[in-house]
Amino acid sequence: MYTFTPCDRKKCFPVENRYIDGHLQDFTALGSYFSSWSMETEFLEAISDFHLLIYLYKMEMLPMKTQMQSLLEAVRTKNKDQAYEFKKNETWTLLESLVGNEVGMSEGAGPSRKNGATGRGSSISSENLSNSGDNDGAAGSGAGGSVSWTCDHCTFINGSVLSSCEMCGLPR
């Protein structure tokens, strides 16, 4: 009996630190992962993905790290009741609503997330997100008239005046 859900069961959550392989961990990936499961009936199986648990633990935007003890215990013991009790947690419901908003935005007229933000607490405004775009890093003009570009190396969205990435320092 394994602690974590095998990857062949359903779609796996992206592996951390594998951007070159197309494994981007962000809210869009989280929403896509959640939508591949019936979160009402398969919550424990869905949440038992090792890489998802690491992402949730390291997430800086929400204080999941301090509240994951009961979830980790539920995963370890395969206790569905304890997992569903965690699902009622205020922080988890906030996360679900944020993910729902993000997925709705990316499916609608929102930005292309091919090289979007990572959801790790970076200070990217929604205007910059709506300006993010294609693979070459160029972005269109937004409501504010500023142009931003997405770093091809780390996917950080930079201001137009910069010739190298503010995050990783590599050239445009």
PDB file of C-alpha atoms in Angstrom:
ATOM      1  CA  MET A   1       0.000   0.000   0.000  1.00  0.00           C
ATOM      2  CA  TYR A   2       1.428   3.341  -1.101  1.00  0.00           C
ATOM      3  CA  THR A   3       1.048   6.612   0.787  1.00  0.00           C
ATOM      4  CA  PHE A   4       0.799   8.741  -2.349  1.00  0.00           C
ATOM      5  CA  THR A   5      -1.537   8.403  -5.323  1.00  0.00           C
ATOM      6  CA  PRO A   6       0.223   6.756  -8.296  1.00  0.00           C
ATOM      7  CA  CYS A   7       0.660   9.063 -11.287  1.00  0.00           C
ATOM      8  CA  ASP A   8      -1.006   6.681 -13.701  1.00  0.00           C
ATOM      9  CA  ARG A   9      -4.305   6.931 -11.761  1.00  0.00           C
ATOM     10  CA  LYS A  10      -5.140  10.429 -12.995  1.00  0.00           C
ATOM     11  CA  LYS A  11      -3.284  13.474 -14.226  1.00  0.00           C
ATOM     12  CA  CYS A  12      -0.302  14.210 -11.971  1.00  0.00           C
ATOM     13  CA  PHE A  13       0.533  17.585 -10.489  1.00  0.00           C
ATOM     14  CA  PRO A  14       3.635  19.083 -12.182  1.00  0.00           C
ATOM     15  CA  VAL A  15       7.006  18.207 -10.684  1.00  0.00           C
ATOM     16  CA  GLU A  16       8.792  21.096  -8.991  1.00  0.00           C
ATOM     17  CA  ASN A  17      11.858  22.760 -10.572  1.00  0.00           C
ATOM     18  CA  ARG A  18      11.352  21.260 -14.031  1.00  0.00           C
ATOM     19  CA  TYR A  19      10.372  24.331 -16.040  1.00  0.00           C
ATOM     20  CA  ILE A  20      12.316  23.234 -19.113  1.00  0.00           C
ATOM     21  CA  ASP A  21      10.271  20.015 -19.232  1.00  0.00           C
ATOM     22  CA  GLY A  22       7.064  22.063 -19.147  1.00  0.00           C
ATOM     23  CA  HIS A  23       6.329  21.425 -15.462  1.00  0.00           C
ATOM     24  CA  LEU A  24       5.115  24.811 -14.254  1.00  0.00           C
ATOM     25  CA  GLN A  25       3.603  24.863 -10.783  1.00  0.00           C
ATOM     26  CA  ASP A  26       1.119  27.737 -10.594  1.00  0.00           C
ATOM     27  CA  PHE A  27      -2.574  28.358  -9.938  1.00  0.00           C
ATOM     28  CA  THR A  28      -3.462  27.379 -13.493  1.00  0.00           C
ATOM     29  CA  ALA A  29      -1.741  24.009 -13.024  1.00  0.00           C
ATOM     30  CA  LEU A  30      -3.464  23.668  -9.649  1.00  0.00           C
ATOM     31  CA  GLY A  31      -6.872  24.374 -11.201  1.00  0.00           C
ATOM     32  CA  SER A  32      -6.221  21.961 -14.041  1.00  0.00           C
ATOM     33  CA  TYR A  33      -5.158  19.282 -11.575  1.00  0.00           C
ATOM     34  CA  PHE A  34      -8.214  19.843  -9.362  1.00  0.00           C
ATOM     35  CA  SER A  35     -10.538  19.708 -12.372  1.00  0.00           C
ATOM     36  CA  SER A  36      -9.233  16.254 -13.295  1.00  0.00           C
ATOM     37  CA  TRP A  37     -10.618  14.929  -9.986  1.00  0.00           C
ATOM     38  CA  SER A  38     -14.054  14.941  -8.430  1.00  0.00           C
ATOM     39  CA  MET A  39     -13.045  16.946  -5.370  1.00  0.00           C
ATOM     40  CA  GLU A  40     -16.288  16.036  -3.608  1.00  0.00           C
ATOM     41  CA  THR A  41     -15.729  12.270  -3.761  1.00  0.00           C
ATOM     42  CA  GLU A  42     -12.001  11.847  -4.518  1.00  0.00           C
ATOM     43  CA  PHE A  43     -10.463  14.571  -2.344  1.00  0.00           C
ATOM     44  CA  LEU A  44      -8.127  12.286  -0.399  1.00  0.00           C
ATOM     45  CA  GLU A  45      -6.826  10.630  -3.575  1.00  0.00           C
ATOM     46  CA  ALA A  46      -6.369  13.992  -5.290  1.00  0.00           C
ATOM     47  CA  ILE A  47      -4.574  15.580  -2.364  1.00  0.00           C
ATOM     48  CA  SER A  48      -2.272  12.567  -1.949  1.00  0.00           C
ATOM     49  CA  ASP A  49      -0.004  13.670  -4.811  1.00  0.00           C
ATOM     50  CA  PHE A  50       3.511  14.161  -3.418  1.00  0.00           C
ATOM     51  CA  HIS A  51       4.348  17.119  -5.684  1.00  0.00           C
ATOM     52  CA  LEU A  52       1.045  18.830  -4.896  1.00  0.00           C
ATOM     53  CA  LEU A  53       1.747  18.549  -1.169  1.00  0.00           C
ATOM     54  CA  ILE A  54       5.191  20.085  -1.642  1.00  0.00           C
ATOM     55  CA  TYR A  55       3.684  22.931  -3.683  1.00  0.00           C
ATOM     56  CA  LEU A  56       1.052  23.614  -1.021  1.00  0.00           C
ATOM     57  CA  TYR A  57       3.660  23.497   1.740  1.00  0.00           C
ATOM     58  CA  LYS A  58       5.965  25.956  -0.030  1.00  0.00           C
ATOM     59  CA  MET A  59       3.189  28.298  -1.176  1.00  0.00           C
ATOM     60  CA  GLU A  60       3.925  31.728   0.262  1.00  0.00           C
ATOM     61  CA  MET A  61       0.690  33.420  -0.739  1.00  0.00           C
ATOM     62  CA  LEU A  62      -1.434  31.407   1.712  1.00  0.00           C
ATOM     63  CA  PRO A  63      -0.262  30.097   5.096  1.00  0.00           C
ATOM     64  CA  MET A  64      -0.818  26.443   4.181  1.00  0.00           C
ATOM     65  CA  LYS A  65       2.439  25.328   5.823  1.00  0.00           C
ATOM     66  CA  THR A  66       1.132  25.997   9.322  1.00  0.00           C
ATOM     67  CA  GLN A  67      -2.173  24.229   8.704  1.00  0.00           C
ATOM     68  CA  MET A  68      -1.106  21.101   6.852  1.00  0.00           C
ATOM     69  CA  GLN A  69      -0.395  18.804   9.812  1.00  0.00           C
ATOM     70  CA  SER A  70      -3.900  17.317   9.856  1.00  0.00           C
ATOM     71  CA  LEU A  71      -3.892  16.981   6.061  1.00  0.00           C
ATOM     72  CA  LEU A  72      -0.544  15.189   6.058  1.00  0.00           C
ATOM     73  CA  GLU A  73      -1.783  12.872   8.790  1.00  0.00           C
ATOM     74  CA  ALA A  74      -4.921  12.136   6.737  1.00  0.00           C
ATOM     75  CA  VAL A  75      -2.769  11.312   3.707  1.00  0.00           C
ATOM     76  CA  ARG A  76      -0.420   9.142   5.760  1.00  0.00           C
ATOM     77  CA  THR A  77      -3.243   7.146   7.359  1.00  0.00           C
ATOM     78  CA  LYS A  78      -5.596   7.296   4.327  1.00  0.00           C
ATOM     79  CA  ASN A  79      -8.282   8.766   6.604  1.00  0.00           C
ATOM     80  CA  LYS A  80     -11.002  10.207   4.335  1.00  0.00           C
ATOM     81  CA  ASP A  81     -12.950  11.751   7.218  1.00  0.00           C
ATOM     82  CA  GLN A  82      -9.897  13.656   8.415  1.00  0.00           C
ATOM     83  CA  ALA A  83      -9.151  14.804   4.851  1.00  0.00           C
ATOM     84  CA  TYR A  84     -12.701  16.103   4.388  1.00  0.00           C
ATOM     85  CA  GLU A  85     -12.464  17.852   7.758  1.00  0.00           C
ATOM     86  CA  PHE A  86      -9.367  19.652   6.463  1.00  0.00           C
ATOM     87  CA  LYS A  87     -11.276  20.538   3.288  1.00  0.00           C
ATOM     88  CA  LYS A  88     -13.685  22.586   5.452  1.00  0.00           C
ATOM     89  CA  ASN A  89     -10.745  24.666   6.732  1.00  0.00           C
ATOM     90  CA  GLU A  90     -11.054  28.391   5.975  1.00  0.00           C
ATOM     91  CA  THR A  91      -7.634  28.539   4.316  1.00  0.00           C
ATOM     92  CA  TRP A  92      -8.480  25.606   2.038  1.00  0.00           C
ATOM     93  CA  THR A  93     -11.803  27.139   0.974  1.00  0.00           C
ATOM     94  CA  LEU A  94      -9.970  30.399   0.223  1.00  0.00           C
ATOM     95  CA  LEU A  95      -7.444  28.471  -1.870  1.00  0.00           C
ATOM     96  CA  GLU A  96     -10.248  26.744  -3.788  1.00  0.00           C
ATOM     97  CA  SER A  97     -11.941  30.074  -4.528  1.00  0.00           C
ATOM     98  CA  LEU A  98      -8.652  31.668  -5.664  1.00  0.00           C
ATOM     99  CA  VAL A  99      -7.936  28.702  -7.919  1.00  0.00           C
ATOM    100  CA  GLY A 100     -11.480  28.869  -9.286  1.00  0.00           C
ATOM    101  CA  ASN A 101     -11.048  32.564 -10.086  1.00  0.00           C
ATOM    102  CA  GLU A 102      -7.658  31.959 -11.709  1.00  0.00           C
ATOM    103  CA  VAL A 103      -8.941  29.093 -13.849  1.00  0.00           C
ATOM    104  CA  GLY A 104     -11.980  31.138 -14.879  1.00  0.00           C
ATOM    105  CA  MET A 105      -9.701  34.015 -15.843  1.00  0.00           C
ATOM    106  CA  SER A 106      -7.318  31.854 -17.878  1.00  0.00           C
ATOM    107  CA  GLU A 107     -10.153  30.056 -19.684  1.00  0.00           C
ATOM    108  CA  GLY A 108     -11.939  33.290 -20.567  1.00  0.00           C
ATOM    109  CA  ALA A 109     -10.497  36.443 -22.035  1.00  0.00           C
ATOM    110  CA  GLY A 110      -7.600  36.340 -19.595  1.00  0.00           C
ATOM    111  CA  PRO A 111      -3.911  35.949 -20.292  1.00  0.00           C
ATOM    112  CA  SER A 112      -2.110  33.111 -21.950  1.00  0.00           C
ATOM    113  CA  ARG A 113      -0.335  31.300 -19.134  1.00  0.00           C
ATOM    114  CA  LYS A 114       2.289  29.543 -21.228  1.00  0.00           C
ATOM    115  CA  ASN A 115       5.007  31.633 -19.546  1.00  0.00           C
ATOM    116  CA  GLY A 116       2.909  33.166 -16.767  1.00  0.00           C
ATOM    117  CA  ALA A 117       3.498  33.802 -13.093  1.00  0.00           C
ATOM    118  CA  THR A 118       4.330  30.964 -10.767  1.00  0.00           C
ATOM    119  CA  GLY A 119       1.951  31.868  -7.960  1.00  0.00           C
ATOM    120  CA  ARG A 120       4.791  31.954  -5.453  1.00  0.00           C
ATOM    121  CA  GLY A 121       4.050  35.319  -3.916  1.00  0.00           C
ATOM    122  CA  SER A 122       5.672  37.471  -6.612  1.00  0.00           C
ATOM    123  CA  SER A 123       4.381  41.010  -6.884  1.00  0.00           C
ATOM    124  CA  ILE A 124       2.873  40.880 -10.352  1.00  0.00           C
ATOM    125  CA  SER A 125      -0.149  43.059 -10.944  1.00  0.00           C
ATOM    126  CA  SER A 126      -3.188  41.872 -12.847  1.00  0.00           C
ATOM    127  CA  GLU A 127      -2.362  44.489 -15.487  1.00  0.00           C
ATOM    128  CA  ASN A 128       1.007  42.831 -16.085  1.00  0.00           C
ATOM    129  CA  LEU A 129      -0.647  39.418 -16.214  1.00  0.00           C
ATOM    130  CA  SER A 130      -3.068  40.606 -18.846  1.00  0.00           C
ATOM    131  CA  ASN A 131      -0.076  41.842 -20.821  1.00  0.00           C
ATOM    132  CA  SER A 132       1.775  38.522 -20.695  1.00  0.00           C
ATOM    133  CA  GLY A 133       1.698  36.552 -23.849  1.00  0.00           C
ATOM    134  CA  ASP A 134       3.531  34.341 -26.238  1.00  0.00           C
ATOM    135  CA  ASN A 135       6.800  32.424 -26.103  1.00  0.00           C
ATOM    136  CA  ASP A 136       9.062  35.138 -27.460  1.00  0.00           C
ATOM    137  CA  GLY A 137       8.576  37.173 -24.301  1.00  0.00           C
ATOM    138  CA  ALA A 138       7.007  40.175 -25.986  1.00  0.00           C
ATOM    139  CA  ALA A 139       3.804  41.512 -24.568  1.00  0.00           C
ATOM    140  CA  GLY A 140       1.151  43.912 -25.751  1.00  0.00           C
ATOM    141  CA  SER A 141       0.055  47.214 -24.327  1.00  0.00           C
ATOM    142  CA  GLY A 142      -2.377  47.116 -21.453  1.00  0.00           C
ATOM    143  CA  ALA A 143      -4.744  49.688 -20.039  1.00  0.00           C
ATOM    144  CA  GLY A 144      -1.825  51.544 -18.443  1.00  0.00           C
ATOM    145  CA  GLY A 145       0.125  51.697 -21.719  1.00  0.00           C
ATOM    146  CA  SER A 146       3.168  49.888 -20.308  1.00  0.00           C
ATOM    147  CA  VAL A 147       4.776  46.976 -22.114  1.00  0.00           C
ATOM    148  CA  SER A 148       6.132  44.015 -20.196  1.00  0.00           C
ATOM    149  CA  TRP A 149       8.078  40.965 -21.270  1.00  0.00           C
ATOM    150  CA  THR A 150       8.289  37.436 -19.929  1.00  0.00           C
ATOM    151  CA  CYS A 151      11.725  35.998 -19.237  1.00  0.00           C
ATOM    152  CA  ASP A 152      12.313  32.890 -21.350  1.00  0.00           C
ATOM    153  CA  HIS A 153      14.471  31.406 -18.590  1.00  0.00           C
ATOM    154  CA  CYS A 154      12.516  31.819 -15.347  1.00  0.00           C
ATOM    155  CA  THR A 155       9.100  33.061 -16.646  1.00  0.00           C
ATOM    156  CA  PHE A 156       9.179  36.214 -14.492  1.00  0.00           C
ATOM    157  CA  ILE A 157       7.222  39.130 -15.993  1.00  0.00           C
ATOM    158  CA  ASN A 158       9.511  42.171 -16.248  1.00  0.00           C
ATOM    159  CA  GLY A 159       8.937  45.842 -16.979  1.00  0.00           C
ATOM    160  CA  SER A 160       9.698  47.110 -20.479  1.00  0.00           C
ATOM    161  CA  VAL A 161      12.662  49.282 -19.460  1.00  0.00           C
ATOM    162  CA  LEU A 162      14.722  46.312 -18.276  1.00  0.00           C
ATOM    163  CA  SER A 163      17.190  44.621 -20.618  1.00  0.00           C
ATOM    164  CA  SER A 164      17.797  41.717 -18.244  1.00  0.00           C
ATOM    165  CA  CYS A 165      15.433  39.800 -15.997  1.00  0.00           C
ATOM    166  CA  GLU A 166      14.854  41.328 -12.578  1.00  0.00           C
ATOM    167  CA  MET A 167      14.496  37.862 -11.031  1.00  0.00           C
ATOM    168  CA  CYS A 168      17.236  35.700 -12.576  1.00  0.00           C
ATOM    169  CA  GLY A 169      19.467  38.394 -14.111  1.00  0.00           C
ATOM    170  CA  LEU A 170      19.666  36.699 -17.512  1.00  0.00           C
ATOM    171  CA  PRO A 171      19.428  38.871 -20.651  1.00  0.00           C
ATOM    172  CA  ARG A 172      16.216  39.489 -22.510  1.00  0.00           C
TER     173      ARG A 172
END
